[in-house]
Amino acid sequence: MLMQLLKRELLRHWRCRQDLINPLIFFVITVSLFPLALEPQGQLLARIGNGIIWVAALLAAMLSLESMYRDDYLDGTLELLLLQSGSPYQVVFAKIISHWLTSGLPLVLMSPLLAVMMQMESESAIALILTLLIGTPVLSLIGSVGMGLTVGLRQGGVLLSLLVLPLYIPILIFGAGAVSRASMGMDYSGQLALMGAFLVGSLSLVPFASVAAIKVSIR
Amino acid sequence: MTMQEFFHMGGHGFYIWTSYAVGTVVFIGLFLMVKFQRDKIIKQLRRRYRQQKSVNEQNSKTTASSNKAG
Amino acid sequence: MKNENGDENNNQQTDSQRFVPRTILTVTNLGIRRSERWLFRDLNFELKSGEVIQVVGENGAGKTSLLRSLCGLLPYARGEAKWAEIDESECLPLFLGHLPAVKPELTVFENLKFHPIAGEFATESQIEAAIEEVQLGFYLDTQARYLSAGQVRRVGLARLLIAQTPCWILDEPFTSLDVDGCHWLEGKIDDFAKNGGCVLLTSHQSIHLPTPPKLLELSNAEQFTC
Amino acid sequence: MTWQWFHRLSSPKWFYQISGRWLPWIMGISLLLFSAGLYQGLFNSPIDYQQGHTVRIMYLHVPTAFASMMFYVILAVAAAVGYIWRIKLAHMAAVSAAPVGAAMTFLALSTGALWGKPIWNTWWVWDARLTSELILLFLYLGFIALHQAFEDREVGDRAAGVLAMVGIVNIPIIHFSVEWWNTLHQGATISKFEKPSMDPAMLVALLLMIFAVLLFCTAIMMYRMRNEVLSREHNKSWVKEVVGQ
């Protein structure tokens, strides 16, 4: 059941490939703006590089949340799926996984390139990739609850960021913190463990919250 | 504590009084907003009830006239 | 499409009742409120197998809200709607909403293949048969965005043929269907009712079925609520 | 029997009458406590040996910070009760608690900044508590904005209810991560917000102010709930009598 739904989502995303690339381009552009704003060489860029990449990854992931429920809601398939699929949680879960695969994973794959661009050393680049790998699914998970709440609204985009960004803060703190500890050569496995705990926690709670959120705004 | 020293508050008077000023503004603001909201709602409801009463009267007149005619 | 009377009788005997005849749905003084305004109150009716009920009322009387609340999309404010227990072979009522629920970027075949009906997915043969029945065989692999509104509606209606459900809830199924499309759908509804299924639908166009549908009048309970 | 009692408790009409009787008292007592606290705090409590007079800002900062957190808990509990048992009064309580809580958070932040200026001569200090207070303000604004976004109030209530429940799960996590983040960057505890050695006179002033602020906020919240009841139950007959022609 889940696999079929996942295949459907991926096929749907694949059919309109264009808007998969936009968040990626946004991610690269925002990160490369900072060296232009600050002086490109020197220690400064390496030190704040990971913070910039993390914030840009956060915003890019949130940018692509719109596609999760909005167009299914508009042409009526979301209701049909929730009603007919026997278990709405699997529908929501499939959508979250497909959102992560189509927007979170490309960010992770792109981040080494940007780490080099920000003159980060190799071990903090590895830490960046690891933290992004654990962090981006959480972004999709929490984003799905926010998207569920605002799916019925016309101008839901701005409201979505107001709802979802405060909930992203722990992930941002631990993610950027782990990378900065790595750049100081210290061990950052503690932060990764906490992010893992956060990931598992939201994996178990979010499907229920998302279905409740969608049920509220389906009118 | 002389009055002058009271306001001076050991050089930090400005911060203390501004924070208390902000405090009173917020508290009084909360209270006034509630009062203002209440009056607005009551006025709105009164207008609506008057409107509704007039519509009901119109209906009762038309039904009355239709009974007479019928 | 319209079978003569003679054929109709034997069709009934030979074709064993697909569904066990019983009351599928009992609704007791149901009331729905839309932000402080009562759409209707104390609605009582029963939906027995083999029956077709058409909900009538002018715009805004709450026809769509009634259908959506019966299948759980919209919480109703008062009263109760009880569905009979549905055993393993059958499945939950099939609800087709106002929107055709067809993804424009998926092809006709994929639209039916990937949409679960009552928990599982239709087999290839079922889908092909349904698409043939709906006369969209030629468009099997074209993306739904190239189809006309009527054809998209037919893809949505093809789901009726796949679902093993004792009850159809159709919201304006006849919109954007052409003449013989309407005939086809009327025939389908009639066969379904003859086989013991029950249909609850709303429609602006007049429906002429061999056995006229029962009318459920939704009078606006409170005309002048403020 | 208890269910019937619980149901009667949640009828807006009953709430309107009860609050009508009790509100003047609550308001009166809170104003009384306010004046006593202010007198105690500003006049006859000693100055702190390090901070001098600026410690007097504490009498406003600590109560408002406490009220802001308490009101978010009230908001979340009311929203959860409203969402699960579909009690309208609980939704009304949540909706009226939000602006009061947001005002208290704003006040706590501004007094915190004003307190920080004389001590570190910077307006904003990234202290763990102040940062969590700032995030709490964002959560409040998110709640209010989401509730306003829906025309149909019932949908707005339920949507904001879900957000409040998700928020309450995240608050300890946010607070813990901010604490950890604060100790990472700024070393152990240099923040002056630890309560200075409590001289009994100060403690009395602080307690008086805490109760005064809490009572005042509850009174404001109940006033807002009365307005909410009137505007939502406008087609009920008892509202017509109360409002009068």
mmCIF file of N, CA and C in Angstrom, chain D residues 73-170:
data_model
loop_
_atom_site.group_PDB
_atom_site.id
_atom_site.type_symbol
_atom_site.label_atom_id
_atom_site.label_comp_id
_atom_site.label_asym_id
_atom_site.label_seq_id
_atom_site.Cartn_x
_atom_site.Cartn_y
_atom_site.Cartn_z
ATOM 1 N N VAL D 73 0.382 27.553 28.627
ATOM 2 C CA VAL D 73 -0.102 26.237 29.085
ATOM 3 C C VAL D 73 -1.636 26.259 29.114
ATOM 4 N N ILE D 74 -2.213 27.367 29.640
ATOM 5 C CA ILE D 74 -3.685 27.471 29.666
ATOM 6 C C ILE D 74 -4.227 27.350 28.257
ATOM 7 N N LEU D 75 -3.591 28.088 27.342
ATOM 8 C CA LEU D 75 -4.040 28.099 25.943
ATOM 9 C C LEU D 75 -4.015 26.699 25.363
ATOM 10 N N ALA D 76 -2.889 25.988 25.598
ATOM 11 C CA ALA D 76 -2.754 24.667 24.978
ATOM 12 C C ALA D 76 -3.760 23.686 25.589
ATOM 13 N N VAL D 77 -3.923 23.747 26.921
ATOM 14 C CA VAL D 77 -4.852 22.809 27.563
ATOM 15 C C VAL D 77 -6.273 23.094 27.075
ATOM 16 N N ALA D 78 -6.657 24.384 27.031
ATOM 17 C CA ALA D 78 -8.018 24.730 26.586
ATOM 18 C C ALA D 78 -8.219 24.271 25.140
ATOM 19 N N ALA D 79 -7.211 24.507 24.297
ATOM 20 C CA ALA D 79 -7.357 24.122 22.890
ATOM 21 C C ALA D 79 -7.483 22.605 22.775
ATOM 22 N N ALA D 80 -6.691 21.868 23.564
ATOM 23 C CA ALA D 80 -6.752 20.398 23.493
ATOM 24 C C ALA D 80 -8.131 19.921 23.950
ATOM 25 N N VAL D 81 -8.622 20.462 25.066
ATOM 26 C CA VAL D 81 -9.935 20.036 25.575
ATOM 27 C C VAL D 81 -11.006 20.364 24.527
ATOM 28 N N GLY D 82 -10.902 21.565 23.958
ATOM 29 C CA GLY D 82 -11.890 21.972 22.953
ATOM 30 C C GLY D 82 -11.848 21.061 21.746
ATOM 31 N N TYR D 83 -10.628 20.687 21.339
ATOM 32 C CA TYR D 83 -10.483 19.890 20.108
ATOM 33 C C TYR D 83 -11.001 18.481 20.341
ATOM 34 N N ILE D 84 -10.637 17.898 21.522
ATOM 35 C CA ILE D 84 -10.955 16.473 21.725
ATOM 36 C C ILE D 84 -12.436 16.315 22.034
ATOM 37 N N TRP D 85 -12.992 17.114 22.989
ATOM 38 C CA TRP D 85 -14.384 16.916 23.376
ATOM 39 C C TRP D 85 -15.313 17.912 22.700
ATOM 40 N N ARG D 86 -14.775 18.665 21.753
ATOM 41 C CA ARG D 86 -15.590 19.628 20.985
ATOM 42 C C ARG D 86 -16.405 20.532 21.912
ATOM 43 N N ILE D 87 -15.722 21.126 22.904
ATOM 44 C CA ILE D 87 -16.433 22.039 23.797
ATOM 45 C C ILE D 87 -16.136 23.461 23.313
ATOM 46 N N LYS D 88 -17.185 24.172 22.928
ATOM 47 C CA LYS D 88 -16.968 25.509 22.359
ATOM 48 C C LYS D 88 -16.324 26.440 23.370
ATOM 49 N N LEU D 89 -16.790 26.342 24.638
ATOM 50 C CA LEU D 89 -16.269 27.270 25.651
ATOM 51 C C LEU D 89 -14.749 27.137 25.777
ATOM 52 N N ALA D 90 -14.239 25.883 25.664
ATOM 53 C CA ALA D 90 -12.785 25.693 25.794
ATOM 54 C C ALA D 90 -12.074 26.400 24.644
ATOM 55 N N HIS D 91 -12.649 26.299 23.424
ATOM 56 C CA HIS D 91 -12.022 27.026 22.304
ATOM 57 C C HIS D 91 -12.029 28.526 22.563
ATOM 58 N N MET D 92 -13.153 28.995 23.110
ATOM 59 C CA MET D 92 -13.218 30.440 23.387
ATOM 60 C C MET D 92 -12.154 30.824 24.399
ATOM 61 N N ALA D 93 -11.940 29.948 25.407
ATOM 62 C CA ALA D 93 -10.922 30.262 26.420
ATOM 63 C C ALA D 93 -9.553 30.349 25.747
ATOM 64 N N ALA D 94 -9.265 29.378 24.859
ATOM 65 C CA ALA D 94 -7.946 29.376 24.205
ATOM 66 C C ALA D 94 -7.776 30.649 23.387
ATOM 67 N N VAL D 95 -8.820 31.011 22.637
ATOM 68 C CA VAL D 95 -8.701 32.176 21.750
ATOM 69 C C VAL D 95 -8.531 33.446 22.574
ATOM 70 N N SER D 96 -9.182 33.511 23.756
ATOM 71 C CA SER D 96 -9.026 34.761 24.516
ATOM 72 C C SER D 96 -7.749 34.748 25.346
ATOM 73 N N ALA D 97 -7.185 33.565 25.617
ATOM 74 C CA ALA D 97 -5.932 33.545 26.400
ATOM 75 C C ALA D 97 -4.767 34.012 25.528
ATOM 76 N N ALA D 98 -4.850 33.788 24.201
ATOM 77 C CA ALA D 98 -3.687 34.045 23.343
ATOM 78 C C ALA D 98 -3.251 35.506 23.365
ATOM 79 N N PRO D 99 -4.152 36.480 23.109
ATOM 80 C CA PRO D 99 -3.628 37.868 23.088
ATOM 81 C C PRO D 99 -3.063 38.297 24.441
ATOM 82 N N VAL D 100 -3.685 37.844 25.525
ATOM 83 C CA VAL D 100 -3.183 38.243 26.848
ATOM 84 C C VAL D 100 -1.769 37.700 27.021
ATOM 85 N N GLY D 101 -1.592 36.394 26.666
ATOM 86 C CA GLY D 101 -0.263 35.788 26.801
ATOM 87 C C GLY D 101 0.755 36.506 25.935
ATOM 88 N N ALA D 102 0.324 36.866 24.702
ATOM 89 C CA ALA D 102 1.268 37.543 23.796
ATOM 90 C C ALA D 102 1.672 38.891 24.387
ATOM 91 N N ALA D 103 0.701 39.600 24.980
ATOM 92 C CA ALA D 103 1.031 40.911 25.576
ATOM 93 C C ALA D 103 2.017 40.717 26.723
ATOM 94 N N MET D 104 1.787 39.670 27.522
ATOM 95 C CA MET D 104 2.705 39.438 28.653
ATOM 96 C C MET D 104 4.104 39.099 28.139
ATOM 97 N N THR D 105 4.184 38.279 27.064
ATOM 98 C CA THR D 105 5.517 37.941 26.543
ATOM 99 C C THR D 105 6.205 39.200 26.055
ATOM 100 N N PHE D 106 5.457 40.050 25.345
ATOM 101 C CA PHE D 106 6.068 41.282 24.836
ATOM 102 C C PHE D 106 6.580 42.128 25.995
ATOM 103 N N LEU D 107 5.761 42.193 27.061
ATOM 104 C CA LEU D 107 6.167 43.006 28.216
ATOM 105 C C LEU D 107 7.411 42.417 28.867
ATOM 106 N N ALA D 108 7.431 41.073 28.983
ATOM 107 C CA ALA D 108 8.597 40.426 29.602
ATOM 108 C C ALA D 108 9.853 40.734 28.780
ATOM 109 N N LEU D 109 9.723 40.681 27.448
ATOM 110 C CA LEU D 109 10.888 40.937 26.585
ATOM 111 C C LEU D 109 11.351 42.378 26.749
ATOM 112 N N SER D 110 10.387 43.319 26.751
ATOM 113 C CA SER D 110 10.839 44.723 26.799
ATOM 114 C C SER D 110 11.450 45.028 28.155
ATOM 115 N N THR D 111 10.823 44.525 29.251
ATOM 116 C CA THR D 111 11.450 44.807 30.554
ATOM 117 C C THR D 111 12.795 44.091 30.639
ATOM 118 N N GLY D 112 12.938 42.908 30.028
ATOM 119 C CA GLY D 112 14.227 42.200 30.051
ATOM 120 C C GLY D 112 15.291 43.040 29.366
ATOM 121 N N ALA D 113 14.918 43.587 28.189
ATOM 122 C CA ALA D 113 15.900 44.409 27.460
ATOM 123 C C ALA D 113 16.259 45.630 28.288
ATOM 124 N N LEU D 114 15.233 46.269 28.882
ATOM 125 C CA LEU D 114 15.497 47.480 29.686
ATOM 126 C C LEU D 114 16.345 47.132 30.903
ATOM 127 N N TRP D 115 16.193 45.948 31.416
ATOM 128 C CA TRP D 115 16.988 45.527 32.572
ATOM 129 C C TRP D 115 18.427 45.273 32.126
ATOM 130 N N GLY D 116 18.585 44.699 30.907
ATOM 131 C CA GLY D 116 19.930 44.358 30.437
ATOM 132 C C GLY D 116 20.748 45.605 30.126
ATOM 133 N N LYS D 117 20.053 46.677 29.664
ATOM 134 C CA LYS D 117 20.818 47.865 29.198
ATOM 135 C C LYS D 117 21.725 48.408 30.290
ATOM 136 N N PRO D 118 21.205 48.761 31.496
ATOM 137 C CA PRO D 118 22.138 49.351 32.475
ATOM 138 C C PRO D 118 23.236 48.388 32.885
ATOM 139 N N ILE D 119 23.008 47.071 32.808
ATOM 140 C CA ILE D 119 24.012 46.143 33.350
ATOM 141 C C ILE D 119 25.058 45.819 32.279
ATOM 142 N N TRP D 120 24.647 45.536 31.034
ATOM 143 C CA TRP D 120 25.670 45.205 30.003
ATOM 144 C C TRP D 120 25.682 46.246 28.885
ATOM 145 N N ASN D 121 25.032 47.343 29.087
ATOM 146 C CA ASN D 121 24.837 48.404 28.078
ATOM 147 C C ASN D 121 24.640 47.846 26.673
ATOM 148 N N THR D 122 23.891 46.741 26.564
ATOM 149 C CA THR D 122 23.373 46.335 25.221
ATOM 150 C C THR D 122 21.887 46.072 25.421
ATOM 151 N N TRP D 123 21.110 46.451 24.410
ATOM 152 C CA TRP D 123 19.663 46.299 24.600
ATOM 153 C C TRP D 123 19.266 44.821 24.612
ATOM 154 N N TRP D 124 19.905 44.016 23.752
ATOM 155 C CA TRP D 124 19.424 42.637 23.661
ATOM 156 C C TRP D 124 20.541 41.688 24.082
ATOM 157 N N VAL D 125 20.214 40.800 25.011
ATOM 158 C CA VAL D 125 21.225 39.849 25.489
ATOM 159 C C VAL D 125 20.735 38.461 25.095
ATOM 160 N N TRP D 126 21.548 37.660 24.423
ATOM 161 C CA TRP D 126 21.092 36.328 23.995
ATOM 162 C C TRP D 126 21.144 35.371 25.178
ATOM 163 N N ASP D 127 20.433 35.758 26.222
ATOM 164 C CA ASP D 127 20.360 34.880 27.386
ATOM 165 C C ASP D 127 19.328 33.798 27.103
ATOM 166 N N ALA D 128 19.552 32.623 27.673
ATOM 167 C CA ALA D 128 18.688 31.477 27.341
ATOM 168 C C ALA D 128 17.234 31.833 27.607
ATOM 169 N N ARG D 129 16.954 32.446 28.755
ATOM 170 C CA ARG D 129 15.537 32.660 29.082
ATOM 171 C C ARG D 129 14.920 33.670 28.125
ATOM 172 N N LEU D 130 15.677 34.739 27.831
ATOM 173 C CA LEU D 130 15.112 35.764 26.942
ATOM 174 C C LEU D 130 14.858 35.168 25.562
ATOM 175 N N THR D 131 15.765 34.293 25.099
ATOM 176 C CA THR D 131 15.574 33.724 23.753
ATOM 177 C C THR D 131 14.345 32.821 23.745
ATOM 178 N N SER D 132 14.199 31.997 24.806
ATOM 179 C CA SER D 132 12.999 31.145 24.818
ATOM 180 C C SER D 132 11.751 32.025 24.874
ATOM 181 N N GLU D 133 11.858 33.155 25.586
ATOM 182 C CA GLU D 133 10.702 34.078 25.645
ATOM 183 C C GLU D 133 10.375 34.582 24.238
ATOM 184 N N LEU D 134 11.435 34.892 23.469
ATOM 185 C CA LEU D 134 11.216 35.403 22.101
ATOM 186 C C LEU D 134 10.521 34.329 21.261
ATOM 187 N N ILE D 135 10.995 33.075 21.370
ATOM 188 C CA ILE D 135 10.370 31.997 20.572
ATOM 189 C C ILE D 135 8.932 31.800 21.012
ATOM 190 N N LEU D 136 8.680 31.954 22.333
ATOM 191 C CA LEU D 136 7.301 31.828 22.822
ATOM 192 C C LEU D 136 6.419 32.883 22.166
ATOM 193 N N LEU D 137 6.983 34.088 21.989
ATOM 194 C CA LEU D 137 6.206 35.157 21.328
ATOM 195 C C LEU D 137 5.862 34.733 19.900
ATOM 196 N N PHE D 138 6.827 34.106 19.199
ATOM 197 C CA PHE D 138 6.527 33.655 17.828
ATOM 198 C C PHE D 138 5.403 32.622 17.844
ATOM 199 N N LEU D 139 5.445 31.713 18.837
ATOM 200 C CA LEU D 139 4.391 30.689 18.911
ATOM 201 C C LEU D 139 3.024 31.357 19.124
ATOM 202 N N TYR D 140 2.994 32.353 20.017
ATOM 203 C CA TYR D 140 1.722 33.062 20.250
ATOM 204 C C TYR D 140 1.239 33.693 18.948
ATOM 205 N N LEU D 141 2.163 34.410 18.265
ATOM 206 C CA LEU D 141 1.747 35.111 17.034
ATOM 207 C C LEU D 141 1.270 34.089 16.005
ATOM 208 N N GLY D 142 1.962 32.936 15.945
ATOM 209 C CA GLY D 142 1.523 31.884 15.010
ATOM 210 C C GLY D 142 0.110 31.447 15.329
ATOM 211 N N PHE D 143 -0.171 31.254 16.619
ATOM 212 C CA PHE D 143 -1.511 30.794 17.030
ATOM 213 C C PHE D 143 -2.559 31.815 16.611
ATOM 214 N N ILE D 144 -2.296 33.107 16.934
ATOM 215 C CA ILE D 144 -3.291 34.152 16.643
ATOM 216 C C ILE D 144 -3.466 34.279 15.134
ATOM 217 N N ALA D 145 -2.344 34.276 14.393
ATOM 218 C CA ALA D 145 -2.443 34.459 12.936
ATOM 219 C C ALA D 145 -3.231 33.310 12.321
ATOM 220 N N LEU D 146 -2.971 32.079 12.770
ATOM 221 C CA LEU D 146 -3.682 30.944 12.183
ATOM 222 C C LEU D 146 -5.171 31.045 12.490
ATOM 223 N N HIS D 147 -5.478 31.482 13.732
ATOM 224 C CA HIS D 147 -6.904 31.536 14.070
ATOM 225 C C HIS D 147 -7.617 32.596 13.247
ATOM 226 N N GLN D 148 -6.923 33.713 12.996
ATOM 227 C CA GLN D 148 -7.550 34.789 12.204
ATOM 228 C C GLN D 148 -7.694 34.393 10.747
ATOM 229 N N ALA D 149 -6.852 33.439 10.279
ATOM 230 C CA ALA D 149 -6.791 33.212 8.824
ATOM 231 C C ALA D 149 -8.066 32.562 8.316
ATOM 232 N N PHE D 150 -8.832 31.928 9.215
ATOM 233 C CA PHE D 150 -10.016 31.217 8.720
ATOM 234 C C PHE D 150 -11.241 32.092 8.928
ATOM 235 N N GLU D 151 -12.126 32.182 7.931
ATOM 236 C CA GLU D 151 -13.355 32.975 8.132
ATOM 237 C C GLU D 151 -14.265 32.220 9.100
ATOM 238 N N ASP D 152 -14.384 30.885 8.870
ATOM 239 C CA ASP D 152 -15.301 30.106 9.716
ATOM 240 C C ASP D 152 -14.607 29.879 11.061
ATOM 241 N N ARG D 153 -15.198 30.417 12.125
ATOM 242 C CA ARG D 153 -14.492 30.409 13.426
ATOM 243 C C ARG D 153 -14.273 28.991 13.929
ATOM 244 N N GLU D 154 -15.254 28.085 13.622
ATOM 245 C CA GLU D 154 -15.071 26.729 14.159
ATOM 246 C C GLU D 154 -13.835 26.079 13.556
ATOM 247 N N VAL D 155 -13.650 26.273 12.221
ATOM 248 C CA VAL D 155 -12.466 25.673 11.590
ATOM 249 C C VAL D 155 -11.217 26.301 12.192
ATOM 250 N N GLY D 156 -11.297 27.632 12.385
ATOM 251 C CA GLY D 156 -10.141 28.328 12.950
ATOM 252 C C GLY D 156 -9.787 27.777 14.318
ATOM 253 N N ASP D 157 -10.846 27.519 15.138
ATOM 254 C CA ASP D 157 -10.565 26.975 16.476
ATOM 255 C C ASP D 157 -9.831 25.653 16.368
ATOM 256 N N ARG D 158 -10.379 24.763 15.529
ATOM 257 C CA ARG D 158 -9.786 23.420 15.503
ATOM 258 C C ARG D 158 -8.378 23.454 14.934
ATOM 259 N N ALA D 159 -8.161 24.288 13.920
ATOM 260 C CA ALA D 159 -6.807 24.365 13.350
ATOM 261 C C ALA D 159 -5.835 24.910 14.395
ATOM 262 N N ALA D 160 -6.245 25.978 15.075
ATOM 263 C CA ALA D 160 -5.351 26.552 16.092
ATOM 264 C C ALA D 160 -5.163 25.550 17.239
ATOM 265 N N GLY D 161 -6.190 24.726 17.477
ATOM 266 C CA GLY D 161 -6.063 23.712 18.528
ATOM 267 C C GLY D 161 -4.947 22.737 18.198
ATOM 268 N N VAL D 162 -4.941 22.281 16.929
ATOM 269 C CA VAL D 162 -3.882 21.335 16.530
ATOM 270 C C VAL D 162 -2.522 22.000 16.701
ATOM 271 N N LEU D 163 -2.423 23.272 16.278
ATOM 272 C CA LEU D 163 -1.125 23.959 16.375
ATOM 273 C C LEU D 163 -0.702 24.071 17.836
ATOM 274 N N ALA D 164 -1.671 24.389 18.732
ATOM 275 C CA ALA D 164 -1.309 24.549 20.160
ATOM 276 C C ALA D 164 -0.804 23.222 20.704
ATOM 277 N N MET D 165 -1.464 22.131 20.300
ATOM 278 C CA MET D 165 -1.028 20.833 20.838
ATOM 279 C C MET D 165 0.370 20.502 20.329
ATOM 280 N N VAL D 166 0.612 20.767 19.034
ATOM 281 C CA VAL D 166 1.967 20.512 18.503
ATOM 282 C C VAL D 166 2.956 21.425 19.228
ATOM 283 N N GLY D 167 2.541 22.680 19.501
ATOM 284 C CA GLY D 167 3.435 23.638 20.153
ATOM 285 C C GLY D 167 3.820 23.186 21.548
ATOM 286 N N ILE D 168 2.846 22.688 22.296
ATOM 287 C CA ILE D 168 3.127 22.341 23.701
ATOM 288 C C ILE D 168 4.120 21.166 23.748
ATOM 289 N N VAL D 169 4.087 20.289 22.744
ATOM 290 C CA VAL D 169 5.054 19.181 22.719
ATOM 291 C C VAL D 169 6.442 19.744 22.465
ATOM 292 N N ASN D 170 6.522 20.811 21.666
ATOM 293 C CA ASN D 170 7.834 21.318 21.269
ATOM 294 C C ASN D 170 8.453 22.251 22.297
#
